[in-house]
Amino acid sequence: MQYVRFRHDAYGDFARTERQRKFLKAVVIELLTRTKVTELPKLILFFEPYIETNISDDDMIKLGKLGFEIDRESIDSIQLPPMELIQEKSVNGNAVLYVEPEQVRSYVKSILSDDTRAQSD
């Protein structure tokens, strides 16, 4: 937990969220490697007290089953917004991080269209 929660390095929350994404990817790959589809209901019931969501147990099982169809090597994550779109602005004399909403939309569209093209190749 200290690894994924630590934020006192040069990049603060940005580095922390990167560590969290890496950790979650490792957990997902481990679960997909060691778990059978038939074990999903039991696994979901085990984790349910620790998760706050409006997704039903049935939908979680359906989503979990989809996970078994994913190529483990293709699992990836990105930071939103990406560092190159983040700007520092002054608001009432305070430095805040800001990103233009349209730039984020364009970035997400480009990522999704790249993924779609890569999958169809």
PDB file of N, CA and C in Angstrom, residues 20-117:
ATOM      1  N   GLN A  20      -0.276   3.344  -9.297  1.00  0.00           N
ATOM      2  CA  GLN A  20      -1.561   2.676  -9.096  1.00  0.00           C
ATOM      3  C   GLN A  20      -2.008   1.940 -10.356  1.00  0.00           C
ATOM      4  N   ARG A  21      -1.812   2.562 -11.527  1.00  0.00           N
ATOM      5  CA  ARG A  21      -2.177   1.883 -12.779  1.00  0.00           C
ATOM      6  C   ARG A  21      -1.332   0.629 -12.978  1.00  0.00           C
ATOM      7  N   LYS A  22      -0.035   0.725 -12.716  1.00  0.00           N
ATOM      8  CA  LYS A  22       0.835  -0.448 -12.851  1.00  0.00           C
ATOM      9  C   LYS A  22       0.413  -1.558 -11.897  1.00  0.00           C
ATOM     10  N   PHE A  23       0.082  -1.177 -10.657  1.00  0.00           N
ATOM     11  CA  PHE A  23      -0.343  -2.158  -9.666  1.00  0.00           C
ATOM     12  C   PHE A  23      -1.643  -2.838 -10.101  1.00  0.00           C
ATOM     13  N   LEU A  24      -2.625  -2.046 -10.538  1.00  0.00           N
ATOM     14  CA  LEU A  24      -3.905  -2.619 -10.958  1.00  0.00           C
ATOM     15  C   LEU A  24      -3.738  -3.532 -12.166  1.00  0.00           C
ATOM     16  N   LYS A  25      -2.873  -3.159 -13.088  1.00  0.00           N
ATOM     17  CA  LYS A  25      -2.615  -4.016 -14.240  1.00  0.00           C
ATOM     18  C   LYS A  25      -2.037  -5.350 -13.783  1.00  0.00           C
ATOM     19  N   ALA A  26      -1.095  -5.314 -12.863  1.00  0.00           N
ATOM     20  CA  ALA A  26      -0.494  -6.544 -12.345  1.00  0.00           C
ATOM     21  C   ALA A  26      -1.537  -7.405 -11.640  1.00  0.00           C
ATOM     22  N   VAL A  27      -2.428  -6.782 -10.874  1.00  0.00           N
ATOM     23  CA  VAL A  27      -3.487  -7.528 -10.188  1.00  0.00           C
ATOM     24  C   VAL A  27      -4.417  -8.186 -11.205  1.00  0.00           C
ATOM     25  N   VAL A  28      -4.820  -7.427 -12.214  1.00  0.00           N
ATOM     26  CA  VAL A  28      -5.722  -7.973 -13.237  1.00  0.00           C
ATOM     27  C   VAL A  28      -5.069  -9.149 -13.955  1.00  0.00           C
ATOM     28  N   ILE A  29      -3.826  -9.006 -14.350  1.00  0.00           N
ATOM     29  CA  ILE A  29      -3.139 -10.092 -15.046  1.00  0.00           C
ATOM     30  C   ILE A  29      -3.025 -11.313 -14.136  1.00  0.00           C
ATOM     31  N   GLU A  30      -2.714 -11.074 -12.877  1.00  0.00           N
ATOM     32  CA  GLU A  30      -2.618 -12.187 -11.921  1.00  0.00           C
ATOM     33  C   GLU A  30      -3.965 -12.892 -11.770  1.00  0.00           C
ATOM     34  N   LEU A  31      -5.032 -12.114 -11.637  1.00  0.00           N
ATOM     35  CA  LEU A  31      -6.367 -12.713 -11.510  1.00  0.00           C
ATOM     36  C   LEU A  31      -6.752 -13.491 -12.766  1.00  0.00           C
ATOM     37  N   LEU A  32      -6.475 -12.932 -13.929  1.00  0.00           N
ATOM     38  CA  LEU A  32      -6.816 -13.626 -15.171  1.00  0.00           C
ATOM     39  C   LEU A  32      -5.989 -14.896 -15.354  1.00  0.00           C
ATOM     40  N   THR A  33      -4.787 -14.892 -14.828  1.00  0.00           N
ATOM     41  CA  THR A  33      -3.911 -16.049 -14.956  1.00  0.00           C
ATOM     42  C   THR A  33      -4.307 -17.171 -13.992  1.00  0.00           C
ATOM     43  N   ARG A  34      -4.720 -16.803 -12.788  1.00  0.00           N
ATOM     44  CA  ARG A  34      -4.948 -17.804 -11.742  1.00  0.00           C
ATOM     45  C   ARG A  34      -6.418 -18.104 -11.448  1.00  0.00           C
ATOM     46  N   THR A  35      -7.328 -17.406 -12.095  1.00  0.00           N
ATOM     47  CA  THR A  35      -8.749 -17.559 -11.791  1.00  0.00           C
ATOM     48  C   THR A  35      -9.468 -18.183 -12.978  1.00  0.00           C
ATOM     49  N   LYS A  36     -10.462 -19.010 -12.677  1.00  0.00           N
ATOM     50  CA  LYS A  36     -11.309 -19.594 -13.711  1.00  0.00           C
ATOM     51  C   LYS A  36     -12.600 -18.793 -13.772  1.00  0.00           C
ATOM     52  N   VAL A  37     -13.223 -18.777 -14.933  1.00  0.00           N
ATOM     53  CA  VAL A  37     -14.481 -18.045 -15.119  1.00  0.00           C
ATOM     54  C   VAL A  37     -15.516 -18.493 -14.091  1.00  0.00           C
ATOM     55  N   THR A  38     -15.527 -19.744 -13.775  1.00  0.00           N
ATOM     56  CA  THR A  38     -16.527 -20.267 -12.822  1.00  0.00           C
ATOM     57  C   THR A  38     -16.328 -19.742 -11.402  1.00  0.00           C
ATOM     58  N   GLU A  39     -15.158 -19.196 -11.118  1.00  0.00           N
ATOM     59  CA  GLU A  39     -14.873 -18.651  -9.787  1.00  0.00           C
ATOM     60  C   GLU A  39     -15.272 -17.182  -9.638  1.00  0.00           C
ATOM     61  N   LEU A  40     -15.696 -16.541 -10.738  1.00  0.00           N
ATOM     62  CA  LEU A  40     -16.026 -15.113 -10.700  1.00  0.00           C
ATOM     63  C   LEU A  40     -17.087 -14.740  -9.661  1.00  0.00           C
ATOM     64  N   PRO A  41     -18.216 -15.455  -9.596  1.00  0.00           N
ATOM     65  CA  PRO A  41     -19.224 -15.057  -8.598  1.00  0.00           C
ATOM     66  C   PRO A  41     -18.672 -15.055  -7.171  1.00  0.00           C
ATOM     67  N   LYS A  42     -17.894 -16.062  -6.819  1.00  0.00           N
ATOM     68  CA  LYS A  42     -17.307 -16.149  -5.481  1.00  0.00           C
ATOM     69  C   LYS A  42     -16.322 -15.000  -5.253  1.00  0.00           C
ATOM     70  N   LEU A  43     -15.534 -14.690  -6.260  1.00  0.00           N
ATOM     71  CA  LEU A  43     -14.552 -13.608  -6.173  1.00  0.00           C
ATOM     72  C   LEU A  43     -15.244 -12.255  -6.007  1.00  0.00           C
ATOM     73  N   ILE A  44     -16.298 -12.039  -6.769  1.00  0.00           N
ATOM     74  CA  ILE A  44     -17.038 -10.775  -6.683  1.00  0.00           C
ATOM     75  C   ILE A  44     -17.680 -10.627  -5.310  1.00  0.00           C
ATOM     76  N   LEU A  45     -18.254 -11.695  -4.785  1.00  0.00           N
ATOM     77  CA  LEU A  45     -18.844 -11.630  -3.444  1.00  0.00           C
ATOM     78  C   LEU A  45     -17.794 -11.341  -2.382  1.00  0.00           C
ATOM     79  N   PHE A  46     -16.582 -11.852  -2.576  1.00  0.00           N
ATOM     80  CA  PHE A  46     -15.498 -11.593  -1.631  1.00  0.00           C
ATOM     81  C   PHE A  46     -15.119 -10.114  -1.614  1.00  0.00           C
ATOM     82  N   PHE A  47     -15.005  -9.506  -2.813  1.00  0.00           N
ATOM     83  CA  PHE A  47     -14.571  -8.111  -2.917  1.00  0.00           C
ATOM     84  C   PHE A  47     -15.696  -7.102  -2.721  1.00  0.00           C
ATOM     85  N   GLU A  48     -16.935  -7.533  -2.853  1.00  0.00           N
ATOM     86  CA  GLU A  48     -18.071  -6.620  -2.820  1.00  0.00           C
ATOM     87  C   GLU A  48     -18.103  -5.672  -1.618  1.00  0.00           C
ATOM     88  N   PRO A  49     -17.793  -6.117  -0.396  1.00  0.00           N
ATOM     89  CA  PRO A  49     -17.836  -5.184   0.737  1.00  0.00           C
ATOM     90  C   PRO A  49     -16.817  -4.046   0.639  1.00  0.00           C
ATOM     91  N   TYR A  50     -15.816  -4.198  -0.206  1.00  0.00           N
ATOM     92  CA  TYR A  50     -14.753  -3.204  -0.309  1.00  0.00           C
ATOM     93  C   TYR A  50     -14.907  -2.286  -1.526  1.00  0.00           C
ATOM     94  N   ILE A  51     -15.997  -2.467  -2.269  1.00  0.00           N
ATOM     95  CA  ILE A  51     -16.208  -1.709  -3.499  1.00  0.00           C
ATOM     96  C   ILE A  51     -17.530  -0.966  -3.423  1.00  0.00           C
ATOM     97  N   GLU A  52     -17.487   0.318  -3.781  1.00  0.00           N
ATOM     98  CA  GLU A  52     -18.719   1.101  -3.858  1.00  0.00           C
ATOM     99  C   GLU A  52     -19.015   1.346  -5.332  1.00  0.00           C
ATOM    100  N   THR A  53     -20.128   0.791  -5.826  1.00  0.00           N
ATOM    101  CA  THR A  53     -20.481   0.905  -7.236  1.00  0.00           C
ATOM    102  C   THR A  53     -21.984   0.762  -7.405  1.00  0.00           C
ATOM    103  N   ASN A  54     -22.468   1.218  -8.550  1.00  0.00           N
ATOM    104  CA  ASN A  54     -23.874   1.008  -8.875  1.00  0.00           C
ATOM    105  C   ASN A  54     -24.026  -0.110  -9.907  1.00  0.00           C
ATOM    106  N   ILE A  55     -22.954  -0.835 -10.168  1.00  0.00           N
ATOM    107  CA  ILE A  55     -22.998  -1.972 -11.090  1.00  0.00           C
ATOM    108  C   ILE A  55     -23.516  -3.189 -10.321  1.00  0.00           C
ATOM    109  N   SER A  56     -24.496  -3.870 -10.895  1.00  0.00           N
ATOM    110  CA  SER A  56     -25.071  -5.048 -10.241  1.00  0.00           C
ATOM    111  C   SER A  56     -24.072  -6.203 -10.249  1.00  0.00           C
ATOM    112  N   ASP A  57     -24.291  -7.162  -9.356  1.00  0.00           N
ATOM    113  CA  ASP A  57     -23.421  -8.349  -9.320  1.00  0.00           C
ATOM    114  C   ASP A  57     -23.442  -9.075 -10.663  1.00  0.00           C
ATOM    115  N   ASP A  58     -24.631  -9.186 -11.274  1.00  0.00           N
ATOM    116  CA  ASP A  58     -24.732  -9.858 -12.577  1.00  0.00           C
ATOM    117  C   ASP A  58     -23.903  -9.144 -13.642  1.00  0.00           C
ATOM    118  N   ASP A  59     -23.976  -7.803 -13.652  1.00  0.00           N
ATOM    119  CA  ASP A  59     -23.191  -7.053 -14.630  1.00  0.00           C
ATOM    120  C   ASP A  59     -21.700  -7.180 -14.357  1.00  0.00           C
ATOM    121  N   MET A  60     -21.302  -7.229 -13.071  1.00  0.00           N
ATOM    122  CA  MET A  60     -19.885  -7.417 -12.752  1.00  0.00           C
ATOM    123  C   MET A  60     -19.407  -8.773 -13.260  1.00  0.00           C
ATOM    124  N   ILE A  61     -20.237  -9.784 -13.120  1.00  0.00           N
ATOM    125  CA  ILE A  61     -19.865 -11.114 -13.612  1.00  0.00           C
ATOM    126  C   ILE A  61     -19.723 -11.089 -15.126  1.00  0.00           C
ATOM    127  N   LYS A  62     -20.663 -10.430 -15.810  1.00  0.00           N
ATOM    128  CA  LYS A  62     -20.579 -10.326 -17.277  1.00  0.00           C
ATOM    129  C   LYS A  62     -19.308  -9.596 -17.696  1.00  0.00           C
ATOM    130  N   LEU A  63     -19.006  -8.483 -17.022  1.00  0.00           N
ATOM    131  CA  LEU A  63     -17.780  -7.741 -17.336  1.00  0.00           C
ATOM    132  C   LEU A  63     -16.547  -8.581 -17.030  1.00  0.00           C
ATOM    133  N   GLY A  64     -16.588  -9.313 -15.917  1.00  0.00           N
ATOM    134  CA  GLY A  64     -15.472 -10.180 -15.565  1.00  0.00           C
ATOM    135  C   GLY A  64     -15.227 -11.244 -16.606  1.00  0.00           C
ATOM    136  N   LYS A  65     -16.304 -11.810 -17.142  1.00  0.00           N
ATOM    137  CA  LYS A  65     -16.173 -12.827 -18.196  1.00  0.00           C
ATOM    138  C   LYS A  65     -15.525 -12.234 -19.443  1.00  0.00           C
ATOM    139  N   LEU A  66     -15.869 -10.991 -19.752  1.00  0.00           N
ATOM    140  CA  LEU A  66     -15.231 -10.324 -20.898  1.00  0.00           C
ATOM    141  C   LEU A  66     -13.722 -10.205 -20.696  1.00  0.00           C
ATOM    142  N   GLY A  67     -13.318 -10.012 -19.448  1.00  0.00           N
ATOM    143  CA  GLY A  67     -11.899  -9.894 -19.138  1.00  0.00           C
ATOM    144  C   GLY A  67     -11.097 -11.113 -19.541  1.00  0.00           C
ATOM    145  N   PHE A  68     -11.730 -12.285 -19.504  1.00  0.00           N
ATOM    146  CA  PHE A  68     -11.026 -13.507 -19.873  1.00  0.00           C
ATOM    147  C   PHE A  68     -10.785 -13.598 -21.374  1.00  0.00           C
ATOM    148  N   GLU A  69     -11.492 -12.775 -22.145  1.00  0.00           N
ATOM    149  CA  GLU A  69     -11.325 -12.777 -23.597  1.00  0.00           C
ATOM    150  C   GLU A  69     -10.247 -11.789 -24.056  1.00  0.00           C
ATOM    151  N   ILE A  70      -9.756 -10.971 -23.140  1.00  0.00           N
ATOM    152  CA  ILE A  70      -8.769  -9.948 -23.474  1.00  0.00           C
ATOM    153  C   ILE A  70      -7.383 -10.562 -23.574  1.00  0.00           C
ATOM    154  N   ASP A  71      -6.646 -10.135 -24.577  1.00  0.00           N
ATOM    155  CA  ASP A  71      -5.249 -10.518 -24.692  1.00  0.00           C
ATOM    156  C   ASP A  71      -4.477  -9.805 -23.584  1.00  0.00           C
ATOM    157  N   ARG A  72      -3.911 -10.542 -22.668  1.00  0.00           N
ATOM    158  CA  ARG A  72      -3.235  -9.954 -21.513  1.00  0.00           C
ATOM    159  C   ARG A  72      -2.127  -8.983 -21.898  1.00  0.00           C
ATOM    160  N   GLU A  73      -1.482  -9.228 -23.033  1.00  0.00           N
ATOM    161  CA  GLU A  73      -0.406  -8.349 -23.490  1.00  0.00           C
ATOM    162  C   GLU A  73      -0.928  -7.002 -23.988  1.00  0.00           C
ATOM    163  N   SER A  74      -2.229  -6.930 -24.300  1.00  0.00           N
ATOM    164  CA  SER A  74      -2.783  -5.690 -24.847  1.00  0.00           C
ATOM    165  C   SER A  74      -3.323  -4.759 -23.761  1.00  0.00           C
ATOM    166  N   ILE A  75      -3.290  -5.183 -22.515  1.00  0.00           N
ATOM    167  CA  ILE A  75      -3.799  -4.351 -21.435  1.00  0.00           C
ATOM    168  C   ILE A  75      -2.872  -3.157 -21.261  1.00  0.00           C
ATOM    169  N   ASP A  76      -3.453  -1.970 -21.306  1.00  0.00           N
ATOM    170  CA  ASP A  76      -2.656  -0.759 -21.200  1.00  0.00           C
ATOM    171  C   ASP A  76      -3.473   0.291 -20.460  1.00  0.00           C
ATOM    172  N   SER A  77      -2.827   1.352 -20.059  1.00  0.00           N
ATOM    173  CA  SER A  77      -3.529   2.456 -19.412  1.00  0.00           C
ATOM    174  C   SER A  77      -2.833   3.754 -19.797  1.00  0.00           C
ATOM    175  N   ILE A  78      -3.592   4.823 -19.681  1.00  0.00           N
ATOM    176  CA  ILE A  78      -3.040   6.138 -19.965  1.00  0.00           C
ATOM    177  C   ILE A  78      -3.470   7.094 -18.874  1.00  0.00           C
ATOM    178  N   GLN A  79      -2.762   8.177 -18.764  1.00  0.00           N
ATOM    179  CA  GLN A  79      -3.118   9.238 -17.820  1.00  0.00           C
ATOM    180  C   GLN A  79      -3.996  10.242 -18.553  1.00  0.00           C
ATOM    181  N   LEU A  80      -5.098  10.586 -17.937  1.00  0.00           N
ATOM    182  CA  LEU A  80      -5.959  11.648 -18.473  1.00  0.00           C
ATOM    183  C   LEU A  80      -6.028  12.762 -17.458  1.00  0.00           C
ATOM    184  N   PRO A  81      -5.737  13.967 -17.827  1.00  0.00           N
ATOM    185  CA  PRO A  81      -5.156  14.362 -19.105  1.00  0.00           C
ATOM    186  C   PRO A  81      -3.672  14.017 -19.138  1.00  0.00           C
ATOM    187  N   PRO A  82      -3.123  13.869 -20.338  1.00  0.00           N
ATOM    188  CA  PRO A  82      -1.693  13.595 -20.438  1.00  0.00           C
ATOM    189  C   PRO A  82      -0.893  14.830 -20.030  1.00  0.00           C
ATOM    190  N   MET A  83       0.308  14.597 -19.562  1.00  0.00           N
ATOM    191  CA  MET A  83       1.159  15.691 -19.075  1.00  0.00           C
ATOM    192  C   MET A  83       1.320  16.812 -20.096  1.00  0.00           C
ATOM    193  N   GLU A  84       1.421  16.454 -21.385  1.00  0.00           N
ATOM    194  CA  GLU A  84       1.672  17.489 -22.389  1.00  0.00           C
ATOM    195  C   GLU A  84       0.500  18.446 -22.582  1.00  0.00           C
ATOM    196  N   LEU A  85      -0.682  18.099 -22.101  1.00  0.00           N
ATOM    197  CA  LEU A  85      -1.836  18.999 -22.220  1.00  0.00           C
ATOM    198  C   LEU A  85      -2.069  19.846 -20.968  1.00  0.00           C
ATOM    199  N   ILE A  86      -1.368  19.544 -19.899  1.00  0.00           N
ATOM    200  CA  ILE A  86      -1.583  20.250 -18.636  1.00  0.00           C
ATOM    201  C   ILE A  86      -0.840  21.580 -18.650  1.00  0.00           C
ATOM    202  N   GLN A  87      -1.570  22.619 -18.279  1.00  0.00           N
ATOM    203  CA  GLN A  87      -0.997  23.969 -18.208  1.00  0.00           C
ATOM    204  C   GLN A  87      -1.130  24.470 -16.777  1.00  0.00           C
ATOM    205  N   GLU A  88      -0.222  25.314 -16.391  1.00  0.00           N
ATOM    206  CA  GLU A  88      -0.354  25.970 -15.084  1.00  0.00           C
ATOM    207  C   GLU A  88      -0.915  27.365 -15.323  1.00  0.00           C
ATOM    208  N   LYS A  89      -1.970  27.691 -14.588  1.00  0.00           N
ATOM    209  CA  LYS A  89      -2.587  29.008 -14.700  1.00  0.00           C
ATOM    210  C   LYS A  89      -2.681  29.621 -13.312  1.00  0.00           C
ATOM    211  N   SER A  90      -2.836  30.911 -13.295  1.00  0.00           N
ATOM    212  CA  SER A  90      -3.025  31.620 -12.033  1.00  0.00           C
ATOM    213  C   SER A  90      -4.505  31.989 -11.910  1.00  0.00           C
ATOM    214  N   VAL A  91      -5.117  31.554 -10.827  1.00  0.00           N
ATOM    215  CA  VAL A  91      -6.518  31.874 -10.544  1.00  0.00           C
ATOM    216  C   VAL A  91      -6.565  32.521  -9.165  1.00  0.00           C
ATOM    217  N   ASN A  92      -6.955  33.772  -9.132  1.00  0.00           N
ATOM    218  CA  ASN A  92      -6.997  34.525  -7.871  1.00  0.00           C
ATOM    219  C   ASN A  92      -5.665  34.465  -7.137  1.00  0.00           C
ATOM    220  N   GLY A  93      -4.580  34.519  -7.891  1.00  0.00           N
ATOM    221  CA  GLY A  93      -3.249  34.518  -7.292  1.00  0.00           C
ATOM    222  C   GLY A  93      -2.742  33.138  -6.911  1.00  0.00           C
ATOM    223  N   ASN A  94      -3.515  32.093  -7.202  1.00  0.00           N
ATOM    224  CA  ASN A  94      -3.099  30.724  -6.884  1.00  0.00           C
ATOM    225  C   ASN A  94      -2.756  29.971  -8.164  1.00  0.00           C
ATOM    226  N   ALA A  95      -1.704  29.170  -8.104  1.00  0.00           N
ATOM    227  CA  ALA A  95      -1.321  28.357  -9.256  1.00  0.00           C
ATOM    228  C   ALA A  95      -2.209  27.114  -9.295  1.00  0.00           C
ATOM    229  N   VAL A  96      -2.846  26.893 -10.421  1.00  0.00           N
ATOM    230  CA  VAL A  96      -3.697  25.710 -10.602  1.00  0.00           C
ATOM    231  C   VAL A  96      -3.325  25.025 -11.908  1.00  0.00           C
ATOM    232  N   LEU A  97      -3.590  23.740 -11.959  1.00  0.00           N
ATOM    233  CA  LEU A  97      -3.374  22.998 -13.193  1.00  0.00           C
ATOM    234  C   LEU A  97      -4.661  23.042 -13.998  1.00  0.00           C
ATOM    235  N   TYR A  98      -4.518  23.222 -15.305  1.00  0.00           N
ATOM    236  CA  TYR A  98      -5.678  23.383 -16.169  1.00  0.00           C
ATOM    237  C   TYR A  98      -5.419  22.675 -17.487  1.00  0.00           C
ATOM    238  N   VAL A  99      -6.498  22.206 -18.089  1.00  0.00           N
ATOM    239  CA  VAL A  99      -6.403  21.617 -19.415  1.00  0.00           C
ATOM    240  C   VAL A  99      -7.636  22.049 -20.210  1.00  0.00           C
ATOM    241  N   GLU A 100      -7.428  22.321 -21.483  1.00  0.00           N
ATOM    242  CA  GLU A 100      -8.528  22.704 -22.354  1.00  0.00           C
ATOM    243  C   GLU A 100      -9.386  21.460 -22.625  1.00  0.00           C
ATOM    244  N   PRO A 101     -10.680  21.500 -22.314  1.00  0.00           N
ATOM    245  CA  PRO A 101     -11.539  20.324 -22.517  1.00  0.00           C
ATOM    246  C   PRO A 101     -11.499  19.778 -23.944  1.00  0.00           C
ATOM    247  N   GLU A 102     -11.475  20.646 -24.930  1.00  0.00           N
ATOM    248  CA  GLU A 102     -11.469  20.171 -26.319  1.00  0.00           C
ATOM    249  C   GLU A 102     -10.175  19.419 -26.642  1.00  0.00           C
ATOM    250  N   GLN A 103      -9.062  19.826 -26.039  1.00  0.00           N
ATOM    251  CA  GLN A 103      -7.799  19.111 -26.257  1.00  0.00           C
ATOM    252  C   GLN A 103      -7.884  17.691 -25.688  1.00  0.00           C
ATOM    253  N   VAL A 104      -8.540  17.545 -24.537  1.00  0.00           N
ATOM    254  CA  VAL A 104      -8.694  16.210 -23.943  1.00  0.00           C
ATOM    255  C   VAL A 104      -9.586  15.356 -24.834  1.00  0.00           C
ATOM    256  N   ARG A 105     -10.688  15.929 -25.320  1.00  0.00           N
ATOM    257  CA  ARG A 105     -11.580  15.179 -26.216  1.00  0.00           C
ATOM    258  C   ARG A 105     -10.825  14.698 -27.464  1.00  0.00           C
ATOM    259  N   SER A 106     -10.059  15.571 -28.046  1.00  0.00           N
ATOM    260  CA  SER A 106      -9.285  15.205 -29.235  1.00  0.00           C
ATOM    261  C   SER A 106      -8.270  14.112 -28.907  1.00  0.00           C
ATOM    262  N   TYR A 107      -7.624  14.255 -27.766  1.00  0.00           N
ATOM    263  CA  TYR A 107      -6.631  13.261 -27.344  1.00  0.00           C
ATOM    264  C   TYR A 107      -7.285  11.891 -27.177  1.00  0.00           C
ATOM    265  N   VAL A 108      -8.428  11.843 -26.487  1.00  0.00           N
ATOM    266  CA  VAL A 108      -9.122  10.573 -26.263  1.00  0.00           C
ATOM    267  C   VAL A 108      -9.563   9.972 -27.594  1.00  0.00           C
ATOM    268  N   LYS A 109     -10.103  10.788 -28.477  1.00  0.00           N
ATOM    269  CA  LYS A 109     -10.517  10.288 -29.797  1.00  0.00           C
ATOM    270  C   LYS A 109      -9.327   9.702 -30.548  1.00  0.00           C
ATOM    271  N   SER A 110      -8.186  10.361 -30.474  1.00  0.00           N
ATOM    272  CA  SER A 110      -7.012   9.864 -31.192  1.00  0.00           C
ATOM    273  C   SER A 110      -6.527   8.543 -30.594  1.00  0.00           C
ATOM    274  N   ILE A 111      -6.561   8.438 -29.281  1.00  0.00           N
ATOM    275  CA  ILE A 111      -6.147   7.190 -28.624  1.00  0.00           C
ATOM    276  C   ILE A 111      -7.087   6.060 -29.014  1.00  0.00           C
ATOM    277  N   LEU A 112      -8.382   6.312 -28.958  1.00  0.00           N
ATOM    278  CA  LEU A 112      -9.360   5.270 -29.291  1.00  0.00           C
ATOM    279  C   LEU A 112      -9.297   4.885 -30.758  1.00  0.00           C
ATOM    280  N   SER A 113      -9.099   5.849 -31.641  1.00  0.00           N
ATOM    281  CA  SER A 113      -9.017   5.512 -33.065  1.00  0.00           C
ATOM    282  C   SER A 113      -7.727   4.763 -33.365  1.00  0.00           C
ATOM    283  N   ASP A 114      -6.625   5.092 -32.666  1.00  0.00           N
ATOM    284  CA  ASP A 114      -5.382   4.344 -32.827  1.00  0.00           C
ATOM    285  C   ASP A 114      -5.564   2.904 -32.371  1.00  0.00           C
ATOM    286  N   ASP A 115      -6.242   2.705 -31.226  1.00  0.00           N
ATOM    287  CA  ASP A 115      -6.489   1.364 -30.708  1.00  0.00           C
ATOM    288  C   ASP A 115      -7.374   0.572 -31.662  1.00  0.00           C
ATOM    289  N   THR A 116      -8.390   1.226 -32.213  1.00  0.00           N
ATOM    290  CA  THR A 116      -9.294   0.543 -33.140  1.00  0.00           C
ATOM    291  C   THR A 116      -8.551   0.103 -34.390  1.00  0.00           C
ATOM    292  N   ARG A 117      -7.697   0.983 -34.931  1.00  0.00           N
ATOM    293  CA  ARG A 117      -6.920   0.625 -36.118  1.00  0.00           C
ATOM    294  C   ARG A 117      -5.935  -0.500 -35.812  1.00  0.00           C
TER     295      ARG A 117
END
